[in-house]
PDB file of C-alpha atoms in Angstrom:
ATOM      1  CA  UNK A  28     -27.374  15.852  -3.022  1.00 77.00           C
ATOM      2  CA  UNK A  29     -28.881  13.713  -0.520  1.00 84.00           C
ATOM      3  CA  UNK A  30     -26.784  13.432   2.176  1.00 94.00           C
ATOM      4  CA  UNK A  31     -25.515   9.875   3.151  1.00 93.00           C
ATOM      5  CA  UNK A  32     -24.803  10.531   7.206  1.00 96.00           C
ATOM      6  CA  UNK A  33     -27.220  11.437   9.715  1.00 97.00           C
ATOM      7  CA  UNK A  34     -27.688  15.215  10.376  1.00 97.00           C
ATOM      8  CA  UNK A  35     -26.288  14.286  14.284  1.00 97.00           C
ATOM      9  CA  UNK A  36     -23.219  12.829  12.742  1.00 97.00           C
ATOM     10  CA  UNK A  37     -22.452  15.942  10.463  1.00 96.00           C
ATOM     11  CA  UNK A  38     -22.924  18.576  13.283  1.00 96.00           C
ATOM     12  CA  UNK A  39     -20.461  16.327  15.723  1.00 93.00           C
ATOM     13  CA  UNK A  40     -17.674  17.250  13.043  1.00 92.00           C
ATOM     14  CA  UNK A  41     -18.828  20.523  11.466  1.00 94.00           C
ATOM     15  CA  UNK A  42     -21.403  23.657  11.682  1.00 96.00           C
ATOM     16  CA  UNK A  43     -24.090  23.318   8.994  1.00 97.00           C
ATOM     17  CA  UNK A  44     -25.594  26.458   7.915  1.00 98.00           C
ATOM     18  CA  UNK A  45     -30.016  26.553   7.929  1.00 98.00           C
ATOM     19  CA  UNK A  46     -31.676  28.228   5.058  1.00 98.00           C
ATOM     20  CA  UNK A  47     -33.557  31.941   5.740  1.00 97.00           C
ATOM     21  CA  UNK A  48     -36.980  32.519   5.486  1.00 96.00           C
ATOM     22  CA  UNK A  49     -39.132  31.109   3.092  1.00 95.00           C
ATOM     23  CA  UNK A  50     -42.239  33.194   3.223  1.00 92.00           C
ATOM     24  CA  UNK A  51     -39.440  36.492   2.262  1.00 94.00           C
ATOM     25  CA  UNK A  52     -38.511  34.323  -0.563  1.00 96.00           C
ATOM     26  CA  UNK A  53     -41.268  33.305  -1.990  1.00 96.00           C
ATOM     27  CA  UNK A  54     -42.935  37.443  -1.726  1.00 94.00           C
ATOM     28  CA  UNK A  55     -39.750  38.476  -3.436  1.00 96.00           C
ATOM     29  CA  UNK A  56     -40.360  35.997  -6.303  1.00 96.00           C
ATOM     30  CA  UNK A  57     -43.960  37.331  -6.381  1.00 96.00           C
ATOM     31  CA  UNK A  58     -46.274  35.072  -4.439  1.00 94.00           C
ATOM     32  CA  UNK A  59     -48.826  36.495  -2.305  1.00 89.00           C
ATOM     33  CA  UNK A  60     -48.726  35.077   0.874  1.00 87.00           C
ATOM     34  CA  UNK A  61     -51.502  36.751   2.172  1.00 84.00           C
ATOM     35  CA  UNK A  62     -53.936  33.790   2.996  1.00 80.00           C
ATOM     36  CA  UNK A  63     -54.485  32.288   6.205  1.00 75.00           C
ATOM     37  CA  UNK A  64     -52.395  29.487   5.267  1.00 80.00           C
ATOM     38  CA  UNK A  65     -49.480  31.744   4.328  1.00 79.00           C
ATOM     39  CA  UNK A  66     -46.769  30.082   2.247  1.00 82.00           C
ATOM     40  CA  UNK A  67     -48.329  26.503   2.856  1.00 85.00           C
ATOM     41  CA  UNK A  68     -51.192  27.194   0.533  1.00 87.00           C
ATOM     42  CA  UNK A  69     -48.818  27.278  -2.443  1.00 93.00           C
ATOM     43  CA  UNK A  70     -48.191  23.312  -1.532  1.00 94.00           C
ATOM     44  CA  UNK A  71     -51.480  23.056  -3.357  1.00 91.00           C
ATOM     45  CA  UNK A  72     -51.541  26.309  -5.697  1.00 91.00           C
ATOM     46  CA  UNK A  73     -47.936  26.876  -6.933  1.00 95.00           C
ATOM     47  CA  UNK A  74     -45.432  23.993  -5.702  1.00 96.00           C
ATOM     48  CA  UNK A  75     -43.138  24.754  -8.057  1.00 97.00           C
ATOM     49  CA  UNK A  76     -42.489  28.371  -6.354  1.00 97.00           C
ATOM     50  CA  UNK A  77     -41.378  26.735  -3.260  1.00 97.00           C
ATOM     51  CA  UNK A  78     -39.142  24.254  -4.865  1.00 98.00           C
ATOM     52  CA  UNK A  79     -37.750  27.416  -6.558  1.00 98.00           C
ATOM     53  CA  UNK A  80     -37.458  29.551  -3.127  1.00 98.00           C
ATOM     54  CA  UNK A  81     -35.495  26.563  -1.789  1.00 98.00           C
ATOM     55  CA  UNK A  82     -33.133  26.418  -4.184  1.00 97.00           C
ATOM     56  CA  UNK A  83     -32.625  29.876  -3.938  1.00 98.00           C
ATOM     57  CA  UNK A  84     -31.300  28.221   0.073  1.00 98.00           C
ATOM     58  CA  UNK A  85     -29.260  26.002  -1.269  1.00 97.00           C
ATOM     59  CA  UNK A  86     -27.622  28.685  -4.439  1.00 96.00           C
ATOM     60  CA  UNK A  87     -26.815  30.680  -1.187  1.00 96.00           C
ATOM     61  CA  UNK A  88     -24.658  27.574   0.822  1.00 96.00           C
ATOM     62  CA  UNK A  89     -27.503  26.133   3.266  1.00 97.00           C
ATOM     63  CA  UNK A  90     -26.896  22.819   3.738  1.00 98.00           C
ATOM     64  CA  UNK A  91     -30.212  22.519   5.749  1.00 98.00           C
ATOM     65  CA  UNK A  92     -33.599  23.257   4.304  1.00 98.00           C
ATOM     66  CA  UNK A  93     -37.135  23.768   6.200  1.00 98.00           C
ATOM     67  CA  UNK A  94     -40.002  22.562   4.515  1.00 98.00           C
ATOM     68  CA  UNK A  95     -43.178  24.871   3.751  1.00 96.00           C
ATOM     69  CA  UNK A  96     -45.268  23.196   6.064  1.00 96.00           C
ATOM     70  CA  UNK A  97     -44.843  25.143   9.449  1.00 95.00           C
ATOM     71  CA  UNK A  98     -48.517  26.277   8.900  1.00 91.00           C
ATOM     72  CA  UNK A  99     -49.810  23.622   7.229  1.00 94.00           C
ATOM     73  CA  UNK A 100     -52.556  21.920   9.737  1.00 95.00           C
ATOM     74  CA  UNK A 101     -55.094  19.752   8.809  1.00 96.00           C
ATOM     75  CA  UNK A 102     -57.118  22.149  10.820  1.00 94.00           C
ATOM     76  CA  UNK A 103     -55.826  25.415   8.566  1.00 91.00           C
ATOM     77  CA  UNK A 104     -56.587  23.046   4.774  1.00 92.00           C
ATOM     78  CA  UNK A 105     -60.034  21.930   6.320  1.00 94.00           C
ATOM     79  CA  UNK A 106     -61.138  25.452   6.467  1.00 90.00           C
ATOM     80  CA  UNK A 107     -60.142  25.729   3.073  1.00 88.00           C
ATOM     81  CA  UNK A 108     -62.399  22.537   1.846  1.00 91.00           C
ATOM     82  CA  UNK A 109     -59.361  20.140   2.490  1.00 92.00           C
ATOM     83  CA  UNK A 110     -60.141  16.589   3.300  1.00 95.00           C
ATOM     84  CA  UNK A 111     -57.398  14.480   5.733  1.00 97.00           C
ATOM     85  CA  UNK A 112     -56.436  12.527   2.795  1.00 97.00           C
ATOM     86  CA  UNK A 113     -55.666  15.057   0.406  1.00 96.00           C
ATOM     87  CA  UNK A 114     -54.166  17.741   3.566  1.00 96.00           C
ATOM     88  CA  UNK A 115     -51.681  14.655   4.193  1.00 97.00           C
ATOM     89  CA  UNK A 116     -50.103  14.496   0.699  1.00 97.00           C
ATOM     90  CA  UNK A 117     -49.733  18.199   1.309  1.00 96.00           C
ATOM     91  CA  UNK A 118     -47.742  17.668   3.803  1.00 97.00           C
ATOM     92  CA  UNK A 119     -45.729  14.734   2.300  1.00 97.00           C
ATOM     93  CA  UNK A 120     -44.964  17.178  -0.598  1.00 98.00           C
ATOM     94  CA  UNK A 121     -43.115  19.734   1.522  1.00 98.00           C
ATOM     95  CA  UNK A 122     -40.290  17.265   2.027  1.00 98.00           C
ATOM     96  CA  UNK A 123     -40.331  16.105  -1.568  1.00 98.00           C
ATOM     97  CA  UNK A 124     -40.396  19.964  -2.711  1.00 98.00           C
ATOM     98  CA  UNK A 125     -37.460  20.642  -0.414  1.00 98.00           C
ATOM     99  CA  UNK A 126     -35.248  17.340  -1.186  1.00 97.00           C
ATOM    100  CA  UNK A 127     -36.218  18.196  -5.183  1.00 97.00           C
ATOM    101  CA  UNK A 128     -34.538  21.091  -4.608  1.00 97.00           C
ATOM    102  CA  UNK A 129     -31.552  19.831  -3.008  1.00 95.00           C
ATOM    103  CA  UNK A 130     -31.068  17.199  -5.639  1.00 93.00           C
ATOM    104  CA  UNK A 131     -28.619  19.785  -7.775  1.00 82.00           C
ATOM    105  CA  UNK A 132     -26.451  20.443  -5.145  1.00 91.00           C
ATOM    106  CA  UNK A 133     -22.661  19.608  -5.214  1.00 89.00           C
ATOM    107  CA  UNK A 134     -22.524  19.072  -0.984  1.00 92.00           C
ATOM    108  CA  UNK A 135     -24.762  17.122   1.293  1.00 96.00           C
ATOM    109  CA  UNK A 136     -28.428  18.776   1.977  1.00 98.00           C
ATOM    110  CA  UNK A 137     -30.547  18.045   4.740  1.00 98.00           C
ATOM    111  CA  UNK A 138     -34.166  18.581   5.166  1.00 98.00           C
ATOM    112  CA  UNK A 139     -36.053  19.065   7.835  1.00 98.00           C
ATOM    113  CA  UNK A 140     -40.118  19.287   7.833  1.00 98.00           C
ATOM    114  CA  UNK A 141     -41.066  21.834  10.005  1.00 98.00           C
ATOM    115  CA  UNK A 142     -43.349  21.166  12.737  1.00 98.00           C
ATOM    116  CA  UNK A 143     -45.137  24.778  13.674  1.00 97.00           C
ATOM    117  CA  UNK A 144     -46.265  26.077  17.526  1.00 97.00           C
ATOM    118  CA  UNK A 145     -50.683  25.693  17.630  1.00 97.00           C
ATOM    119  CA  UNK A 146     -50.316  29.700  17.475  1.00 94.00           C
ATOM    120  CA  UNK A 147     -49.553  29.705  13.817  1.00 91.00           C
ATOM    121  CA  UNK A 148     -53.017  27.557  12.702  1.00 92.00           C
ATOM    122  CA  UNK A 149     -54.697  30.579  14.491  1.00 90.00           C
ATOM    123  CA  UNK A 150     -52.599  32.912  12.112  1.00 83.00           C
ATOM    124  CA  UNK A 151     -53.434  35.271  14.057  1.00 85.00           C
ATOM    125  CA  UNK A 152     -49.971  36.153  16.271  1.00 83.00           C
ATOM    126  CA  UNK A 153     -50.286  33.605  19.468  1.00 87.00           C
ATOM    127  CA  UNK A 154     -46.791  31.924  18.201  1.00 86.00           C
ATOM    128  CA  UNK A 155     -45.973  35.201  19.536  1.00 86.00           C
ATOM    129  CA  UNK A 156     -47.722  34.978  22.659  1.00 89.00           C
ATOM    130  CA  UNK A 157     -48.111  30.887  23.834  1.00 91.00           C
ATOM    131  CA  UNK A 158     -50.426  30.043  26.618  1.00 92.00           C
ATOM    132  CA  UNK A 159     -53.657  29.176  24.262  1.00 94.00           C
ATOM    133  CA  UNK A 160     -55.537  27.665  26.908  1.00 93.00           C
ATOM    134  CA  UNK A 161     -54.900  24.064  25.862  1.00 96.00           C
ATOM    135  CA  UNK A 162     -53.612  21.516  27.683  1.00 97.00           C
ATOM    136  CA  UNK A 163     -50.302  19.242  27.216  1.00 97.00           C
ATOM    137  CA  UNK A 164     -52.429  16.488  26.191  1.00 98.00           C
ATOM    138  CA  UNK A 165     -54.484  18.617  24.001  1.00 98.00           C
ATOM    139  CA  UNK A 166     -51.750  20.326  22.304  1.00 98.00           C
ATOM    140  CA  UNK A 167     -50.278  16.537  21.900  1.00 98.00           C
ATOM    141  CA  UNK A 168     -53.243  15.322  20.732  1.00 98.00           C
ATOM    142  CA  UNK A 169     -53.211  18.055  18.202  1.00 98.00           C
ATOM    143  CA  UNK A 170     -50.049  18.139  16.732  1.00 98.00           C
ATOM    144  CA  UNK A 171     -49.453  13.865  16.583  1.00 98.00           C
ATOM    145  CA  UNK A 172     -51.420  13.177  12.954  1.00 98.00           C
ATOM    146  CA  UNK A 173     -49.618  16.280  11.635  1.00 97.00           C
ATOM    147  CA  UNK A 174     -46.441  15.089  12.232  1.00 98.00           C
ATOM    148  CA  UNK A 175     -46.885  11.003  11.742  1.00 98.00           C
ATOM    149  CA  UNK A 176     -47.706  12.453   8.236  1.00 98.00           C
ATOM    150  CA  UNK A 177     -44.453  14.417   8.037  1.00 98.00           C
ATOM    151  CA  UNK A 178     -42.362  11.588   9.183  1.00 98.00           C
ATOM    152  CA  UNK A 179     -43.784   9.310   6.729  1.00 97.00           C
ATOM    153  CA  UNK A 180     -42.268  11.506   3.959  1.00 98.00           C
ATOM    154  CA  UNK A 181     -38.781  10.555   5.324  1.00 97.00           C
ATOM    155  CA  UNK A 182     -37.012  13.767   6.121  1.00 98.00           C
ATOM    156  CA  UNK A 183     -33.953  14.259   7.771  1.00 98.00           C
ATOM    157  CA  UNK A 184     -35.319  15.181  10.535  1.00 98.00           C
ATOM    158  CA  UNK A 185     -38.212  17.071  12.349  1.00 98.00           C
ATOM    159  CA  UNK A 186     -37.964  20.711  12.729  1.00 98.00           C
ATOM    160  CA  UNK A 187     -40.217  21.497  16.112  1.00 98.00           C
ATOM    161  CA  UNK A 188     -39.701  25.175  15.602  1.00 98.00           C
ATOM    162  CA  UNK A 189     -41.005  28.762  17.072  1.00 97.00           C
ATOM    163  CA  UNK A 190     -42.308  27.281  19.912  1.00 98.00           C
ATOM    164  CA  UNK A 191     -43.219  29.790  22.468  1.00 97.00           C
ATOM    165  CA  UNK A 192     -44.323  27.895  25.555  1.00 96.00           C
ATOM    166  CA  UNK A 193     -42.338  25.076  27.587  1.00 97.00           C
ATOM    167  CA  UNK A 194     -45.571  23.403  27.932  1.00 97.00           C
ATOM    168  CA  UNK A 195     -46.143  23.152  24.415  1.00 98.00           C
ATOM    169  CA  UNK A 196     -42.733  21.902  24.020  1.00 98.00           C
ATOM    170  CA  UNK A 197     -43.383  19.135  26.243  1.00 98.00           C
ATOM    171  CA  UNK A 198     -46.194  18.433  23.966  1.00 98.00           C
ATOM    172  CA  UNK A 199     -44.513  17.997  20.459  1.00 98.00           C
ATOM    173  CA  UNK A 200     -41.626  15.985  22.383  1.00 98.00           C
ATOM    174  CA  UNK A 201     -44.514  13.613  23.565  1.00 98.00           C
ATOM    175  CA  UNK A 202     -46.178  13.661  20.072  1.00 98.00           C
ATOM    176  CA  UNK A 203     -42.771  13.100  18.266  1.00 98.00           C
ATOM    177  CA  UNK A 204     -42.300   9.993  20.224  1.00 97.00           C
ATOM    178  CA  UNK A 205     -41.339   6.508  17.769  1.00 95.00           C
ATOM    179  CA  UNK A 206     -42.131   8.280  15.093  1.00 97.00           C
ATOM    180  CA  UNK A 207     -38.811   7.152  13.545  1.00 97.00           C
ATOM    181  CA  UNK A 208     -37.358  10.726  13.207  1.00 98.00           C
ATOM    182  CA  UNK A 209     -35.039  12.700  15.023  1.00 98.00           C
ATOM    183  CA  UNK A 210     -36.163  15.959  15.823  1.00 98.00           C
ATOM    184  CA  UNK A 211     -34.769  19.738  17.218  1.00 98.00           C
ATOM    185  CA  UNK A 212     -36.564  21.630  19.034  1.00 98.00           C
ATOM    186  CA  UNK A 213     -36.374  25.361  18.785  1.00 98.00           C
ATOM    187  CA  UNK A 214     -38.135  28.340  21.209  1.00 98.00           C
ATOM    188  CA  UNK A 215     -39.222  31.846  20.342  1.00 96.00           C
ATOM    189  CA  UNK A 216     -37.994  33.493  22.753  1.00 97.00           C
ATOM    190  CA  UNK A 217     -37.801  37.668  24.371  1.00 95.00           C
ATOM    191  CA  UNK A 218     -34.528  37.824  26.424  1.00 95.00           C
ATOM    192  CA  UNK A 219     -33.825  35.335  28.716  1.00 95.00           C
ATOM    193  CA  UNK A 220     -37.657  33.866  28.583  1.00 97.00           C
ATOM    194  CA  UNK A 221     -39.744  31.908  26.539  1.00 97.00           C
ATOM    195  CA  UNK A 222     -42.565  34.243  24.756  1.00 96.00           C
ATOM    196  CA  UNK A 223     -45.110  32.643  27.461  1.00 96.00           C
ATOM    197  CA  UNK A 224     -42.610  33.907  30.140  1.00 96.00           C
ATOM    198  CA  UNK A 225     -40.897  30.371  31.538  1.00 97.00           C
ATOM    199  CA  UNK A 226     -36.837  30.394  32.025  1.00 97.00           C
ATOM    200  CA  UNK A 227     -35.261  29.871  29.078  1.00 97.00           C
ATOM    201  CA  UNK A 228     -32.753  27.380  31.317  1.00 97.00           C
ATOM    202  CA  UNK A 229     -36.199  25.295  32.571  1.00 97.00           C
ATOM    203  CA  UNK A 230     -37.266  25.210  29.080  1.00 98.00           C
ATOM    204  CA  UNK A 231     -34.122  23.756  27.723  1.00 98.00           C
ATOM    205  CA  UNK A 232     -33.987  20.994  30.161  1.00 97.00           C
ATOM    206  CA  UNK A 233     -37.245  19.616  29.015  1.00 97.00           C
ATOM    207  CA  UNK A 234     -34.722  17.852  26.302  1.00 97.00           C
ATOM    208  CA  UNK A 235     -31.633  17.118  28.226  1.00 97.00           C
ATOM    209  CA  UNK A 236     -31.257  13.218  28.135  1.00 94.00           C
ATOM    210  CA  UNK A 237     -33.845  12.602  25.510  1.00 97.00           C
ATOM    211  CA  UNK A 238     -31.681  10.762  22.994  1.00 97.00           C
ATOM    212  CA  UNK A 239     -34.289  11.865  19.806  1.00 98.00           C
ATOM    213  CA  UNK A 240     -33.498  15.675  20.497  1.00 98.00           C
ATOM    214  CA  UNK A 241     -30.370  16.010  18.205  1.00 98.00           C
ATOM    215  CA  UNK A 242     -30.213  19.872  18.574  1.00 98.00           C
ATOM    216  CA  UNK A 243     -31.745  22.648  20.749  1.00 98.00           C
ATOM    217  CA  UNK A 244     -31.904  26.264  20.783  1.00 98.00           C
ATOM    218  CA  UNK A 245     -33.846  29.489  19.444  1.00 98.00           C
ATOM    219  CA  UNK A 246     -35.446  30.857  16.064  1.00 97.00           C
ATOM    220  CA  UNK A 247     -37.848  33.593  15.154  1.00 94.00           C
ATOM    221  CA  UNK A 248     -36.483  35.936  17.595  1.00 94.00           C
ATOM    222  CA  UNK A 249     -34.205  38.847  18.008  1.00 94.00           C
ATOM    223  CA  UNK A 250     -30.737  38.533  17.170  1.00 95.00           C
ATOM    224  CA  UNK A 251     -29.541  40.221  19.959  1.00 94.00           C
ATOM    225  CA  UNK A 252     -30.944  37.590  22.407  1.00 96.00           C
ATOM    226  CA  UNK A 253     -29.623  34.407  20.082  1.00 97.00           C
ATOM    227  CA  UNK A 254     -25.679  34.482  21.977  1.00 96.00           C
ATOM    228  CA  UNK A 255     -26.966  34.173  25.479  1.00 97.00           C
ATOM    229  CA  UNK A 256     -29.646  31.300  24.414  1.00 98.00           C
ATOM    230  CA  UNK A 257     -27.304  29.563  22.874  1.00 98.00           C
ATOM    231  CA  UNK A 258     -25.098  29.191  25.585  1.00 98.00           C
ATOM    232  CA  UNK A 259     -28.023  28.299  27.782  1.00 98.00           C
ATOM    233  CA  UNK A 260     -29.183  25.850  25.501  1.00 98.00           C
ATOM    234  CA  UNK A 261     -26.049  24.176  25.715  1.00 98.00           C
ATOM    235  CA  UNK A 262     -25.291  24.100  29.296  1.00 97.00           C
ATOM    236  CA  UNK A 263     -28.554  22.441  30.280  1.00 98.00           C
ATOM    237  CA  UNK A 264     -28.744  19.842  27.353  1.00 98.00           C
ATOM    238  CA  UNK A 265     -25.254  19.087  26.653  1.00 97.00           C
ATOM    239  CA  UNK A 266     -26.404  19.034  22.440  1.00 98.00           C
ATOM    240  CA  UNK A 267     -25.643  20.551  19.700  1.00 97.00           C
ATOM    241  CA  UNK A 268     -27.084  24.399  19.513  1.00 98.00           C
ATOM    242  CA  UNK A 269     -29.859  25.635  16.518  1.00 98.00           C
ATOM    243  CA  UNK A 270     -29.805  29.325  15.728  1.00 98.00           C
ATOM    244  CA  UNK A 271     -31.602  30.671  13.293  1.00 98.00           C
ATOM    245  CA  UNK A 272     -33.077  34.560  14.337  1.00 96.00           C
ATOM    246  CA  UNK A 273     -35.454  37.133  11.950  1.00 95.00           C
ATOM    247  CA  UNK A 274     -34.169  39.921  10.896  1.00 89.00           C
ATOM    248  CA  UNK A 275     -34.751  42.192  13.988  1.00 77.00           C
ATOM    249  CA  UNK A 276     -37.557  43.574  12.443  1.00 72.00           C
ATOM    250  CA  UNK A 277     -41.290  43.197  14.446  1.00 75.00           C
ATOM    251  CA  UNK A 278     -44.283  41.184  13.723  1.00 65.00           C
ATOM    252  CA  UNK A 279     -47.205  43.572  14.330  1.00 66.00           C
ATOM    253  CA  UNK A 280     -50.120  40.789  14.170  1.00 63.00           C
ATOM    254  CA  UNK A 281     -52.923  43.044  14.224  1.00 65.00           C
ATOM    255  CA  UNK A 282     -51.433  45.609  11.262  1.00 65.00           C
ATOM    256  CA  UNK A 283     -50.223  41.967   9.586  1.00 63.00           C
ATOM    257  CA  UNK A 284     -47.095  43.577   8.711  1.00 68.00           C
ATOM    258  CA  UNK A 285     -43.236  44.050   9.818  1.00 67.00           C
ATOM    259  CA  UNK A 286     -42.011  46.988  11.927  1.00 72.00           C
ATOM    260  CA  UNK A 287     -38.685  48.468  12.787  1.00 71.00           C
ATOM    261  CA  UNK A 288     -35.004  48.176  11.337  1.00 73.00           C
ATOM    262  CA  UNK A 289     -33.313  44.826  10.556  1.00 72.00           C
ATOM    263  CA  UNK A 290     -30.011  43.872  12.845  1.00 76.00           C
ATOM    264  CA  UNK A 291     -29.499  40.730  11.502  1.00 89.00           C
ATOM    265  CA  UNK A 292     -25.202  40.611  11.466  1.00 90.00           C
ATOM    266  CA  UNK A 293     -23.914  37.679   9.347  1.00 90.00           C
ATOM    267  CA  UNK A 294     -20.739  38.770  11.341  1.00 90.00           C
ATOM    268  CA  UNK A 295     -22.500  37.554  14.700  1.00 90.00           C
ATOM    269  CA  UNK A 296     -21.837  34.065  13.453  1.00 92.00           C
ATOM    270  CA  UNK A 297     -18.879  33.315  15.068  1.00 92.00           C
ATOM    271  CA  UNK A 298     -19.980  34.886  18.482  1.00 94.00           C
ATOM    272  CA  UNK A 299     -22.981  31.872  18.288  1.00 95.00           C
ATOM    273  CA  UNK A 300     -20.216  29.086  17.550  1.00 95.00           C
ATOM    274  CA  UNK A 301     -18.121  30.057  20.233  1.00 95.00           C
ATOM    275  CA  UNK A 302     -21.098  29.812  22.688  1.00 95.00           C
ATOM    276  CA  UNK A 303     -22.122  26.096  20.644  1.00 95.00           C
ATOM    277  CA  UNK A 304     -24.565  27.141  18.282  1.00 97.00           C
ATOM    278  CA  UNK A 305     -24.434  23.883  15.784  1.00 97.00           C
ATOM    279  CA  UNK A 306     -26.765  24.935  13.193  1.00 98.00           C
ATOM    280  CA  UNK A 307     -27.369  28.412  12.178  1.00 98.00           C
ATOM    281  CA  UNK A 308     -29.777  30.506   9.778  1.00 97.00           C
ATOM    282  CA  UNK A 309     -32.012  32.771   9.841  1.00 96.00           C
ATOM    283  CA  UNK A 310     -36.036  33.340  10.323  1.00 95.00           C
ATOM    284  CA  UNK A 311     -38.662  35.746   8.702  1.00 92.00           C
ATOM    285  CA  UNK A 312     -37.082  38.481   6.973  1.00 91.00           C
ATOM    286  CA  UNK A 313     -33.559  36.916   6.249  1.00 95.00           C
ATOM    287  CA  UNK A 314     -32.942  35.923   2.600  1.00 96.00           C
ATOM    288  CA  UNK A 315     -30.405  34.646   0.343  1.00 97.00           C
ATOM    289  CA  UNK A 316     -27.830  36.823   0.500  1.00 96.00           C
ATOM    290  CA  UNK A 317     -27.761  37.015   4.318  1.00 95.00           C
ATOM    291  CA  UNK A 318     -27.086  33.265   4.440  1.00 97.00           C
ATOM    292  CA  UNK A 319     -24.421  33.458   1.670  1.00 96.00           C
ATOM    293  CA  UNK A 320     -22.951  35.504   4.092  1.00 95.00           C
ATOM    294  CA  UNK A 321     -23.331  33.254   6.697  1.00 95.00           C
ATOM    295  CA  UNK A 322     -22.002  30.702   5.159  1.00 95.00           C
ATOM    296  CA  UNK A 323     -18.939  32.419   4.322  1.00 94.00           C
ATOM    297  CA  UNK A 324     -18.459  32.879   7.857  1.00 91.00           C
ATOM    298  CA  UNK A 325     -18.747  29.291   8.966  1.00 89.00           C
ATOM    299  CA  UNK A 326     -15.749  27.201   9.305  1.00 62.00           C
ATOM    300  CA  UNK A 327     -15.764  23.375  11.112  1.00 42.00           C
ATOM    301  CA  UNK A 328     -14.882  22.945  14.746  1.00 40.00           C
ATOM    302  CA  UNK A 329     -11.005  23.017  15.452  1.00 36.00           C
TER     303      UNK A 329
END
């Protein structure tokens, strides 16, 4: 169902719950994800398995979806023979995949196109890392086509996710600019820092009083770190709090595979809305049945 209020009107009366990870989703349905492009290649090869993952989301009680195109660059489909033209409708058919998915639902589904850090084009770890070198006006400069393109599709909003450097964050905020969609912005983060080392409290305030921000906070890191962000988040910004963590498990970039136990705790959730977490999920590694159980958690504000 297509929801008829804006997502910053439903999280001033209620917590909305985010979908998990899509690239877990769409390996457990079969897909091999192990092109440079990662899940967004299947915008071109196998749409219909990303529709499917999504309403796997949605099955499960998110109420928020996050399109497939976090690494989908026209950068990443050019080195895959991809012209602008045909890279755009890419793009434009993440949202459609998502709200096609949605369309079934008996409650209100947002989605959000998801607007990935430079790292992941490289695809080769630096979301993990930040600091790539580039300026703010290159990384602005870079990121502006991909998501006038995304906007154009008419999501509900823009999803500037896994960011991992403040500067890059000023960046996408710049980029996003009148493009007629309101966005959150989201860090990866390791404690109390961003990944490229900056204050998590400095980093926040880069969207305090900019009236397109609708929610701030954390994703793709460990859940152990998400209550104390959160709270951070909302005492420099004053908005509503995004929380979506992996699994606990580790990205080892140069193995290209996952290390270490999972610690996601549907439990936690309450913890994160007591400290004004808005919107909550759950990254790489956290699937279906860890959001049902999220959602089963979630009540609306007193």
């Amino acid at each position: 169902m297509k929801p008829t209020r804006t997502l910053a009107a439903a999280l001033a009366d209620e917590t909305l719950v985010l979908d998990g990870g899509l690239s877990n989703q769409l390996e457990a349905q079969g897909c091999d994800l192990s092109d440079a492009l990662w899940s967004a290649r299947l915008l071109a090869d196998a749409p219909e398995q990303i529709e499917a993952a999504h309403a796997a989301y949605v099955r499960a009680g998110a109420r928020v979806l996050i399109t497939s195109s976090y690494q989908a660059t026209y950068e990443g489909f050019a080195r895959r023979n991809v012209g602008r033209d045909e890279a755009s409708e890419l793009l434009r058919r993440s949202v459609a995949l998502a709200r096609a998915a949605a369309q079934g639902a008996e409650h209100p589904v947002w989605v959000a196109a998801s607007v990935g850090p430079y790292g992941a084009m490289l695809a080769d770890g630096s979301e993990y890392r930040g600091r790539y070198g580039l300026s703010v006006e290159e990384l602005e400069r870079f990121h502006r086509p991909r998501i006038e393109a995304l906007a154009q599709a008419g999501p509900d909003v823009l999803a500037l996710e896994t960011v991992p450097d403040a500067d890059e964050a000023e960046a996408l905020l710049r980029a996003a600019e009148g493009c007629g969609v309101p966005v959150w912005l989201t860090y990866s983060i390791a404690g109390d820092r961003t990944r490229a080392g900056q204050p998590l409290g400095e980093a926040f305030a880069l969207a305090a009083g900019n009236d397109q921000v609708v929610a701030v906070g954390v994703n793709c890191c460990e859940p152990g770190d998400v209550e104390r962000a959160v709270r951070s988040a909302a005492r420099e910004t004053g908005k509503p709090v995004v929380a979506y963590p992996n699994s606990g498990e580790r990205w080892d970039a140069a193995g290209r595979g996952w290390r270490g136990d999972g610690t996601f705790d549907p439990g936690r959730v309450r913890s994160w809305q007591d400290a004004g977490a808005r919107l909550v999920g759950g990254c790489c590694r956290v699937g279906p049945q860890q959001i049902a159980g999220l959602a089963a958690g979630v009540g609306t504000r007193d």
